[in-house]
Amino acid sequence: MANPSSPETPLPVGKVSQLIGGWVDRLGAVWVEGQITQLSRRPGMQFLTLRDVEQDVSLGVTCFRSVIEPLADTLHEGSRVLVHAKPEWYTARGTLTLRATEIRLVGLGELLARLEQLKRRLGGEGLFAAEHKKPLPFLPHCVGLVTGRASAAERDVLEVARRRWPQVRFEVRNVLVQGPQAAGQVARAVRELDEHPEVDVIVVARGGGSVEDLLPFSDEELCRTVFAARTPVVSAIGHEPDQPLLDWVADLRAATPTDAAKRVVPDVGEEQARVRQLRDAARRLVADLVRREQSGLAGVRSRPVLAAPHRLLGEREQELTGLRDRARRTLGHRLDRAESDLGHTLARVVALSPAATLERGYAVLQQPDGRVVTDPAQLAEGAALHARVAGGGFEVRVDRLPTRD
């Protein structure tokens, strides 16, 4: 519908509201799914607010009492419903509402089927994979706690944790834990604690409840917020049978808030007892090792070679002395024999020497040129000779040669 306007010919507010009403009327009746956040029951017309389960968008709904009457005992704030309604635009007030002609509760089976579909989708993206799970610190100095205000879950976590380790500190964020706004508040609290520089681990805690009550903890935005957190997150939602999707995404699932406190904070008494046990075990191991080494050392020292080490030297000294004496005797005998042989040889040499012959009265005659006279034929009468006797030498002359026969 063309409605030309300009600064010179503007449309009145009423006209614009009428045009919007005409466009809205063209939409016709629609089926709408949402969660009831406000419910006002009056004798005549009934008023309620329907909120989107995933976005922060709400619409007002009106209907006659006869539409709600069949669900009067089961319909309450927080219920998931399907509404068949026609959008209506109130021209005078400029508001949009839905005029409902039928309201149906979303069944539990349908809710579970949708949760299972979301679970498969998130699991396929790897949000539940074990390799993405972050280990919890052994001794957190500061624990972030996201829970309902003055709830039993908050009391259980704080009391149990401080009883186990009195020095532990908490950063508590109280949020709604039920209803259409709960998921957004929990997600914001997790992001805030994740950015806190002193928080070492985050615990999201809530008591048990129905599947509908725990729906905020299966919210896709909350699951993705926990998966993206750098700080380890512990899910402590409901009791043991309850298992919203947050349990699958969190780094650790605790069965109850009390169990979460025990898993996050170590018990000082148990740790002291464990330290004593380890210390006693270490002391026993060291004592046993020292005893074994002492026993081995005593065994080694008891051996003859170490018990009396000088004995071996004494035995070697005696052996060395015997070998030395034998060597001396052998060398002495050899020297004695050599000396005797040398004496005999010397005696023979002396006996056979020319000097000894001269001592017996012999003489050696030598010609002037030094030749020894061995035959008279070598001489002539009147020849001068040198005579050598034992006492010395003298000159002689040949007076007469013997005749030859």
PDB file of N, CA, C and O in Angstrom, residues 302-363:
ATOM      1  N   SER A 302      83.721 -57.608  56.338  1.00  0.00           N
ATOM      2  CA  SER A 302      84.067 -58.853  57.032  1.00  0.00           C
ATOM      3  C   SER A 302      84.928 -59.782  56.187  1.00  0.00           C
ATOM      4  O   SER A 302      85.454 -60.763  56.702  1.00  0.00           O
ATOM      5  N   ARG A 303      85.081 -59.521  54.931  1.00  0.00           N
ATOM      6  CA  ARG A 303      85.944 -60.362  54.091  1.00  0.00           C
ATOM      7  C   ARG A 303      87.399 -60.203  54.526  1.00  0.00           C
ATOM      8  O   ARG A 303      87.817 -59.115  54.969  1.00  0.00           O
ATOM      9  N   PRO A 304      88.187 -61.294  54.435  1.00  0.00           N
ATOM     10  CA  PRO A 304      89.579 -61.239  54.922  1.00  0.00           C
ATOM     11  C   PRO A 304      90.390 -60.105  54.302  1.00  0.00           C
ATOM     12  O   PRO A 304      91.208 -59.485  54.960  1.00  0.00           O
ATOM     13  N   VAL A 305      90.157 -59.842  53.054  1.00  0.00           N
ATOM     14  CA  VAL A 305      90.974 -58.845  52.377  1.00  0.00           C
ATOM     15  C   VAL A 305      90.760 -57.450  52.959  1.00  0.00           C
ATOM     16  O   VAL A 305      91.659 -56.606  52.912  1.00  0.00           O
ATOM     17  N   LEU A 306      89.532 -57.207  53.506  1.00  0.00           N
ATOM     18  CA  LEU A 306      89.269 -55.909  54.116  1.00  0.00           C
ATOM     19  C   LEU A 306      89.328 -55.958  55.635  1.00  0.00           C
ATOM     20  O   LEU A 306      89.604 -54.951  56.279  1.00  0.00           O
ATOM     21  N   ALA A 307      89.018 -57.145  56.224  1.00  0.00           N
ATOM     22  CA  ALA A 307      89.088 -57.257  57.671  1.00  0.00           C
ATOM     23  C   ALA A 307      90.522 -57.078  58.172  1.00  0.00           C
ATOM     24  O   ALA A 307      90.769 -56.480  59.219  1.00  0.00           O
ATOM     25  N   ALA A 308      91.523 -57.682  57.471  1.00  0.00           N
ATOM     26  CA  ALA A 308      92.948 -57.530  57.839  1.00  0.00           C
ATOM     27  C   ALA A 308      93.738 -57.270  56.568  1.00  0.00           C
ATOM     28  O   ALA A 308      94.426 -58.156  56.048  1.00  0.00           O
ATOM     29  N   PRO A 309      93.634 -56.056  56.019  1.00  0.00           N
ATOM     30  CA  PRO A 309      94.301 -55.785  54.739  1.00  0.00           C
ATOM     31  C   PRO A 309      95.828 -55.900  54.818  1.00  0.00           C
ATOM     32  O   PRO A 309      96.460 -56.217  53.816  1.00  0.00           O
ATOM     33  N   HIS A 310      96.445 -55.682  56.040  1.00  0.00           N
ATOM     34  CA  HIS A 310      97.895 -55.782  56.164  1.00  0.00           C
ATOM     35  C   HIS A 310      98.380 -57.217  56.050  1.00  0.00           C
ATOM     36  O   HIS A 310      99.545 -57.476  55.778  1.00  0.00           O
ATOM     37  N   ARG A 311      97.457 -58.207  56.309  1.00  0.00           N
ATOM     38  CA  ARG A 311      97.868 -59.604  56.225  1.00  0.00           C
ATOM     39  C   ARG A 311      98.320 -59.945  54.814  1.00  0.00           C
ATOM     40  O   ARG A 311      99.333 -60.638  54.625  1.00  0.00           O
ATOM     41  N   LEU A 312      97.597 -59.484  53.850  1.00  0.00           N
ATOM     42  CA  LEU A 312      97.987 -59.745  52.463  1.00  0.00           C
ATOM     43  C   LEU A 312      99.341 -59.123  52.152  1.00  0.00           C
ATOM     44  O   LEU A 312     100.191 -59.741  51.493  1.00  0.00           O
ATOM     45  N   LEU A 313      99.574 -57.920  52.682  1.00  0.00           N
ATOM     46  CA  LEU A 313     100.874 -57.284  52.464  1.00  0.00           C
ATOM     47  C   LEU A 313     101.988 -58.068  53.165  1.00  0.00           C
ATOM     48  O   LEU A 313     103.094 -58.204  52.624  1.00  0.00           O
ATOM     49  N   GLY A 314     101.672 -58.562  54.388  1.00  0.00           N
ATOM     50  CA  GLY A 314     102.680 -59.357  55.092  1.00  0.00           C
ATOM     51  C   GLY A 314     103.046 -60.614  54.333  1.00  0.00           C
ATOM     52  O   GLY A 314     104.224 -60.979  54.223  1.00  0.00           O
ATOM     53  N   GLU A 315     101.992 -61.284  53.807  1.00  0.00           N
ATOM     54  CA  GLU A 315     102.276 -62.492  53.032  1.00  0.00           C
ATOM     55  C   GLU A 315     103.102 -62.154  51.798  1.00  0.00           C
ATOM     56  O   GLU A 315     104.060 -62.873  51.461  1.00  0.00           O
ATOM     57  N   ARG A 316     102.767 -61.090  51.135  1.00  0.00           N
ATOM     58  CA  ARG A 316     103.530 -60.696  49.947  1.00  0.00           C
ATOM     59  C   ARG A 316     104.945 -60.262  50.326  1.00  0.00           C
ATOM     60  O   ARG A 316     105.901 -60.509  49.585  1.00  0.00           O
ATOM     61  N   GLU A 317     105.076 -59.653  51.528  1.00  0.00           N
ATOM     62  CA  GLU A 317     106.404 -59.233  51.979  1.00  0.00           C
ATOM     63  C   GLU A 317     107.304 -60.445  52.228  1.00  0.00           C
ATOM     64  O   GLU A 317     108.478 -60.475  51.830  1.00  0.00           O
ATOM     65  N   GLN A 318     106.732 -61.473  52.889  1.00  0.00           N
ATOM     66  CA  GLN A 318     107.502 -62.697  53.132  1.00  0.00           C
ATOM     67  C   GLN A 318     107.888 -63.365  51.816  1.00  0.00           C
ATOM     68  O   GLN A 318     109.024 -63.840  51.644  1.00  0.00           O
ATOM     69  N   GLU A 319     106.929 -63.416  50.905  1.00  0.00           N
ATOM     70  CA  GLU A 319     107.232 -64.026  49.610  1.00  0.00           C
ATOM     71  C   GLU A 319     108.326 -63.255  48.883  1.00  0.00           C
ATOM     72  O   GLU A 319     109.254 -63.837  48.294  1.00  0.00           O
ATOM     73  N   LEU A 320     108.227 -61.914  48.943  1.00  0.00           N
ATOM     74  CA  LEU A 320     109.231 -61.068  48.292  1.00  0.00           C
ATOM     75  C   LEU A 320     110.601 -61.239  48.945  1.00  0.00           C
ATOM     76  O   LEU A 320     111.634 -61.307  48.248  1.00  0.00           O
ATOM     77  N   THR A 321     110.598 -61.316  50.290  1.00  0.00           N
ATOM     78  CA  THR A 321     111.871 -61.522  50.997  1.00  0.00           C
ATOM     79  C   THR A 321     112.504 -62.850  50.610  1.00  0.00           C
ATOM     80  O   THR A 321     113.723 -62.959  50.378  1.00  0.00           O
ATOM     81  N   GLY A 322     111.689 -63.911  50.535  1.00  0.00           N
ATOM     82  CA  GLY A 322     112.218 -65.229  50.134  1.00  0.00           C
ATOM     83  C   GLY A 322     112.791 -65.193  48.732  1.00  0.00           C
ATOM     84  O   GLY A 322     113.868 -65.760  48.468  1.00  0.00           O
ATOM     85  N   LEU A 323     112.050 -64.524  47.818  1.00  0.00           N
ATOM     86  CA  LEU A 323     112.558 -64.426  46.451  1.00  0.00           C
ATOM     87  C   LEU A 323     113.844 -63.613  46.394  1.00  0.00           C
ATOM     88  O   LEU A 323     114.782 -63.960  45.638  1.00  0.00           O
ATOM     89  N   ARG A 324     113.925 -62.574  47.211  1.00  0.00           N
ATOM     90  CA  ARG A 324     115.141 -61.763  47.215  1.00  0.00           C
ATOM     91  C   ARG A 324     116.335 -62.559  47.754  1.00  0.00           C
ATOM     92  O   ARG A 324     117.431 -62.536  47.168  1.00  0.00           O
ATOM     93  N   ASP A 325     116.100 -63.284  48.858  1.00  0.00           N
ATOM     94  CA  ASP A 325     117.192 -64.089  49.438  1.00  0.00           C
ATOM     95  C   ASP A 325     117.640 -65.169  48.464  1.00  0.00           C
ATOM     96  O   ASP A 325     118.840 -65.437  48.296  1.00  0.00           O
ATOM     97  N   ARG A 326     116.655 -65.809  47.816  1.00  0.00           N
ATOM     98  CA  ARG A 326     117.028 -66.848  46.846  1.00  0.00           C
ATOM     99  C   ARG A 326     117.796 -66.267  45.684  1.00  0.00           C
ATOM    100  O   ARG A 326     118.763 -66.859  45.177  1.00  0.00           O
ATOM    101  N   ALA A 327     117.367 -65.089  45.271  1.00  0.00           N
ATOM    102  CA  ALA A 327     118.084 -64.426  44.178  1.00  0.00           C
ATOM    103  C   ALA A 327     119.522 -64.078  44.600  1.00  0.00           C
ATOM    104  O   ALA A 327     120.464 -64.228  43.816  1.00  0.00           O
ATOM    105  N   ARG A 328     119.649 -63.624  45.853  1.00  0.00           N
ATOM    106  CA  ARG A 328     120.994 -63.312  46.332  1.00  0.00           C
ATOM    107  C   ARG A 328     121.864 -64.560  46.391  1.00  0.00           C
ATOM    108  O   ARG A 328     123.047 -64.536  46.001  1.00  0.00           O
ATOM    109  N   ARG A 329     121.274 -65.646  46.935  1.00  0.00           N
ATOM    110  CA  ARG A 329     122.061 -66.888  47.013  1.00  0.00           C
ATOM    111  C   ARG A 329     122.449 -67.377  45.627  1.00  0.00           C
ATOM    112  O   ARG A 329     123.599 -67.797  45.380  1.00  0.00           O
ATOM    113  N   THR A 330     121.491 -67.327  44.737  1.00  0.00           N
ATOM    114  CA  THR A 330     121.787 -67.790  43.373  1.00  0.00           C
ATOM    115  C   THR A 330     122.872 -66.928  42.739  1.00  0.00           C
ATOM    116  O   THR A 330     123.826 -67.442  42.120  1.00  0.00           O
ATOM    117  N   LEU A 331     122.733 -65.621  42.898  1.00  0.00           N
ATOM    118  CA  LEU A 331     123.748 -64.729  42.334  1.00  0.00           C
ATOM    119  C   LEU A 331     125.109 -64.948  43.002  1.00  0.00           C
ATOM    120  O   LEU A 331     126.159 -64.929  42.340  1.00  0.00           O
ATOM    121  N   GLY A 332     125.083 -65.195  44.355  1.00  0.00           N
ATOM    122  CA  GLY A 332     126.346 -65.460  45.058  1.00  0.00           C
ATOM    123  C   GLY A 332     127.031 -66.713  44.564  1.00  0.00           C
ATOM    124  O   GLY A 332     128.259 -66.730  44.353  1.00  0.00           O
ATOM    125  N   HIS A 333     126.217 -67.765  44.402  1.00  0.00           N
ATOM    126  CA  HIS A 333     126.790 -69.012  43.885  1.00  0.00           C
ATOM    127  C   HIS A 333     127.399 -68.794  42.516  1.00  0.00           C
ATOM    128  O   HIS A 333     128.505 -69.280  42.215  1.00  0.00           O
ATOM    129  N   ARG A 334     126.651 -68.065  41.673  1.00  0.00           N
ATOM    130  CA  ARG A 334     127.165 -67.820  40.325  1.00  0.00           C
ATOM    131  C   ARG A 334     128.449 -66.982  40.372  1.00  0.00           C
ATOM    132  O   ARG A 334     129.408 -67.238  39.626  1.00  0.00           O
ATOM    133  N   LEU A 335     128.487 -65.994  41.254  1.00  0.00           N
ATOM    134  CA  LEU A 335     129.699 -65.170  41.376  1.00  0.00           C
ATOM    135  C   LEU A 335     130.874 -65.998  41.906  1.00  0.00           C
ATOM    136  O   LEU A 335     132.015 -65.847  41.447  1.00  0.00           O
ATOM    137  N   ASP A 336     130.532 -66.867  42.890  1.00  0.00           N
ATOM    138  CA  ASP A 336     131.607 -67.730  43.431  1.00  0.00           C
ATOM    139  C   ASP A 336     132.169 -68.645  42.353  1.00  0.00           C
ATOM    140  O   ASP A 336     133.412 -68.809  42.225  1.00  0.00           O
ATOM    141  N   ARG A 337     131.285 -69.264  41.575  1.00  0.00           N
ATOM    142  CA  ARG A 337     131.756 -70.136  40.506  1.00  0.00           C
ATOM    143  C   ARG A 337     132.546 -69.343  39.477  1.00  0.00           C
ATOM    144  O   ARG A 337     133.598 -69.795  38.971  1.00  0.00           O
ATOM    145  N   ALA A 338     132.003 -68.154  39.146  1.00  0.00           N
ATOM    146  CA  ALA A 338     132.724 -67.325  38.174  1.00  0.00           C
ATOM    147  C   ALA A 338     134.110 -66.908  38.704  1.00  0.00           C
ATOM    148  O   ALA A 338     135.102 -66.895  37.961  1.00  0.00           O
ATOM    149  N   GLU A 339     134.149 -66.599  40.031  1.00  0.00           N
ATOM    150  CA  GLU A 339     135.441 -66.209  40.629  1.00  0.00           C
ATOM    151  C   GLU A 339     136.422 -67.374  40.615  1.00  0.00           C
ATOM    152  O   GLU A 339     137.618 -67.211  40.322  1.00  0.00           O
ATOM    153  N   SER A 340     135.892 -68.587  40.920  1.00  0.00           N
ATOM    154  CA  SER A 340     136.774 -69.776  40.907  1.00  0.00           C
ATOM    155  C   SER A 340     137.270 -70.048  39.494  1.00  0.00           C
ATOM    156  O   SER A 340     138.469 -70.315  39.275  1.00  0.00           O
ATOM    157  N   ASP A 341     136.353 -69.972  38.531  1.00  0.00           N
ATOM    158  CA  ASP A 341     136.771 -70.191  37.148  1.00  0.00           C
ATOM    159  C   ASP A 341     137.793 -69.150  36.728  1.00  0.00           C
ATOM    160  O   ASP A 341     138.788 -69.463  36.033  1.00  0.00           O
ATOM    161  N   LEU A 342     137.551 -67.906  37.149  1.00  0.00           N
ATOM    162  CA  LEU A 342     138.492 -66.846  36.795  1.00  0.00           C
ATOM    163  C   LEU A 342     139.863 -67.090  37.425  1.00  0.00           C
ATOM    164  O   LEU A 342     140.911 -66.864  36.795  1.00  0.00           O
ATOM    165  N   GLY A 343     139.888 -67.603  38.696  1.00  0.00           N
ATOM    166  CA  GLY A 343     141.170 -67.909  39.353  1.00  0.00           C
ATOM    167  C   GLY A 343     141.935 -68.996  38.630  1.00  0.00           C
ATOM    168  O   GLY A 343     143.151 -68.888  38.423  1.00  0.00           O
ATOM    169  N   HIS A 344     141.196 -70.043  38.254  1.00  0.00           N
ATOM    170  CA  HIS A 344     141.835 -71.123  37.516  1.00  0.00           C
ATOM    171  C   HIS A 344     142.366 -70.628  36.185  1.00  0.00           C
ATOM    172  O   HIS A 344     143.503 -70.978  35.774  1.00  0.00           O
ATOM    173  N   THR A 345     141.555 -69.851  35.516  1.00  0.00           N
ATOM    174  CA  THR A 345     141.993 -69.333  34.210  1.00  0.00           C
ATOM    175  C   THR A 345     143.210 -68.436  34.383  1.00  0.00           C
ATOM    176  O   THR A 345     144.172 -68.493  33.579  1.00  0.00           O
ATOM    177  N   LEU A 346     143.146 -67.591  35.413  1.00  0.00           N
ATOM    178  CA  LEU A 346     144.284 -66.699  35.670  1.00  0.00           C
ATOM    179  C   LEU A 346     145.546 -67.495  35.981  1.00  0.00           C
ATOM    180  O   LEU A 346     146.649 -67.157  35.504  1.00  0.00           O
ATOM    181  N   ALA A 347     145.396 -68.563  36.769  1.00  0.00           N
ATOM    182  CA  ALA A 347     146.563 -69.407  37.103  1.00  0.00           C
ATOM    183  C   ALA A 347     147.142 -70.033  35.848  1.00  0.00           C
ATOM    184  O   ALA A 347     148.377 -70.104  35.675  1.00  0.00           O
ATOM    185  N   ARG A 348     146.245 -70.489  34.967  1.00  0.00           N
ATOM    186  CA  ARG A 348     146.726 -71.096  33.732  1.00  0.00           C
ATOM    187  C   ARG A 348     147.426 -70.046  32.882  1.00  0.00           C
ATOM    188  O   ARG A 348     148.464 -70.308  32.255  1.00  0.00           O
ATOM    189  N   VAL A 349     146.796 -68.864  32.851  1.00  0.00           N
ATOM    190  CA  VAL A 349     147.423 -67.810  32.052  1.00  0.00           C
ATOM    191  C   VAL A 349     148.785 -67.445  32.604  1.00  0.00           C
ATOM    192  O   VAL A 349     149.774 -67.272  31.863  1.00  0.00           O
ATOM    193  N   VAL A 350     148.881 -67.363  33.900  1.00  0.00           N
ATOM    194  CA  VAL A 350     150.152 -66.996  34.529  1.00  0.00           C
ATOM    195  C   VAL A 350     151.185 -68.086  34.289  1.00  0.00           C
ATOM    196  O   VAL A 350     152.366 -67.835  33.993  1.00  0.00           O
ATOM    197  N   ALA A 351     150.672 -69.335  34.433  1.00  0.00           N
ATOM    198  CA  ALA A 351     151.607 -70.445  34.243  1.00  0.00           C
ATOM    199  C   ALA A 351     152.118 -70.497  32.823  1.00  0.00           C
ATOM    200  O   ALA A 351     153.271 -70.912  32.563  1.00  0.00           O
ATOM    201  N   LEU A 352     151.325 -70.147  31.899  1.00  0.00           N
ATOM    202  CA  LEU A 352     151.703 -70.238  30.498  1.00  0.00           C
ATOM    203  C   LEU A 352     152.296 -68.938  29.964  1.00  0.00           C
ATOM    204  O   LEU A 352     152.697 -68.876  28.795  1.00  0.00           O
ATOM    205  N   SER A 353     152.388 -67.896  30.759  1.00  0.00           N
ATOM    206  CA  SER A 353     152.878 -66.620  30.254  1.00  0.00           C
ATOM    207  C   SER A 353     154.390 -66.636  30.097  1.00  0.00           C
ATOM    208  O   SER A 353     155.100 -67.375  30.799  1.00  0.00           O
ATOM    209  N   PRO A 354     154.979 -65.839  29.203  1.00  0.00           N
ATOM    210  CA  PRO A 354     156.456 -65.764  29.023  1.00  0.00           C
ATOM    211  C   PRO A 354     157.156 -65.325  30.294  1.00  0.00           C
ATOM    212  O   PRO A 354     158.249 -65.784  30.594  1.00  0.00           O
ATOM    213  N   ALA A 355     156.515 -64.493  31.084  1.00  0.00           N
ATOM    214  CA  ALA A 355     157.151 -64.021  32.318  1.00  0.00           C
ATOM    215  C   ALA A 355     157.410 -65.183  33.262  1.00  0.00           C
ATOM    216  O   ALA A 355     158.454 -65.258  33.931  1.00  0.00           O
ATOM    217  N   ALA A 356     156.452 -66.103  33.317  1.00  0.00           N
ATOM    218  CA  ALA A 356     156.642 -67.258  34.197  1.00  0.00           C
ATOM    219  C   ALA A 356     157.775 -68.122  33.701  1.00  0.00           C
ATOM    220  O   ALA A 356     158.555 -68.702  34.475  1.00  0.00           O
ATOM    221  N   THR A 357     157.879 -68.225  32.408  1.00  0.00           N
ATOM    222  CA  THR A 357     158.982 -69.012  31.837  1.00  0.00           C
ATOM    223  C   THR A 357     160.313 -68.370  32.181  1.00  0.00           C
ATOM    224  O   THR A 357     161.295 -69.041  32.543  1.00  0.00           O
ATOM    225  N   LEU A 358     160.314 -67.040  32.100  1.00  0.00           N
ATOM    226  CA  LEU A 358     161.546 -66.317  32.458  1.00  0.00           C
ATOM    227  C   LEU A 358     161.866 -66.503  33.932  1.00  0.00           C
ATOM    228  O   LEU A 358     163.034 -66.565  34.310  1.00  0.00           O
ATOM    229  N   GLU A 359     160.849 -66.572  34.738  1.00  0.00           N
ATOM    230  CA  GLU A 359     161.063 -66.756  36.175  1.00  0.00           C
ATOM    231  C   GLU A 359     161.740 -68.079  36.445  1.00  0.00           C
ATOM    232  O   GLU A 359     162.451 -68.233  37.450  1.00  0.00           O
ATOM    233  N   ARG A 360     161.558 -69.020  35.582  1.00  0.00           N
ATOM    234  CA  ARG A 360     162.199 -70.322  35.780  1.00  0.00           C
ATOM    235  C   ARG A 360     163.647 -70.332  35.266  1.00  0.00           C
ATOM    236  O   ARG A 360     164.292 -71.377  35.183  1.00  0.00           O
ATOM    237  N   GLY A 361     164.165 -69.183  34.879  1.00  0.00           N
ATOM    238  CA  GLY A 361     165.568 -69.093  34.454  1.00  0.00           C
ATOM    239  C   GLY A 361     165.773 -68.984  32.964  1.00  0.00           C
ATOM    240  O   GLY A 361     166.913 -68.973  32.486  1.00  0.00           O
ATOM    241  N   TYR A 362     164.774 -68.902  32.215  1.00  0.00           N
ATOM    242  CA  TYR A 362     164.909 -68.771  30.771  1.00  0.00           C
ATOM    243  C   TYR A 362     165.158 -67.328  30.411  1.00  0.00           C
ATOM    244  O   TYR A 362     164.885 -66.415  31.198  1.00  0.00           O
ATOM    245  N   ALA A 363     165.729 -67.119  29.186  1.00  0.00           N
ATOM    246  CA  ALA A 363     166.006 -65.782  28.680  1.00  0.00           C
ATOM    247  C   ALA A 363     165.569 -65.716  27.239  1.00  0.00           C
ATOM    248  O   ALA A 363     165.551 -66.726  26.532  1.00  0.00           O
TER     249      ALA A 363
END
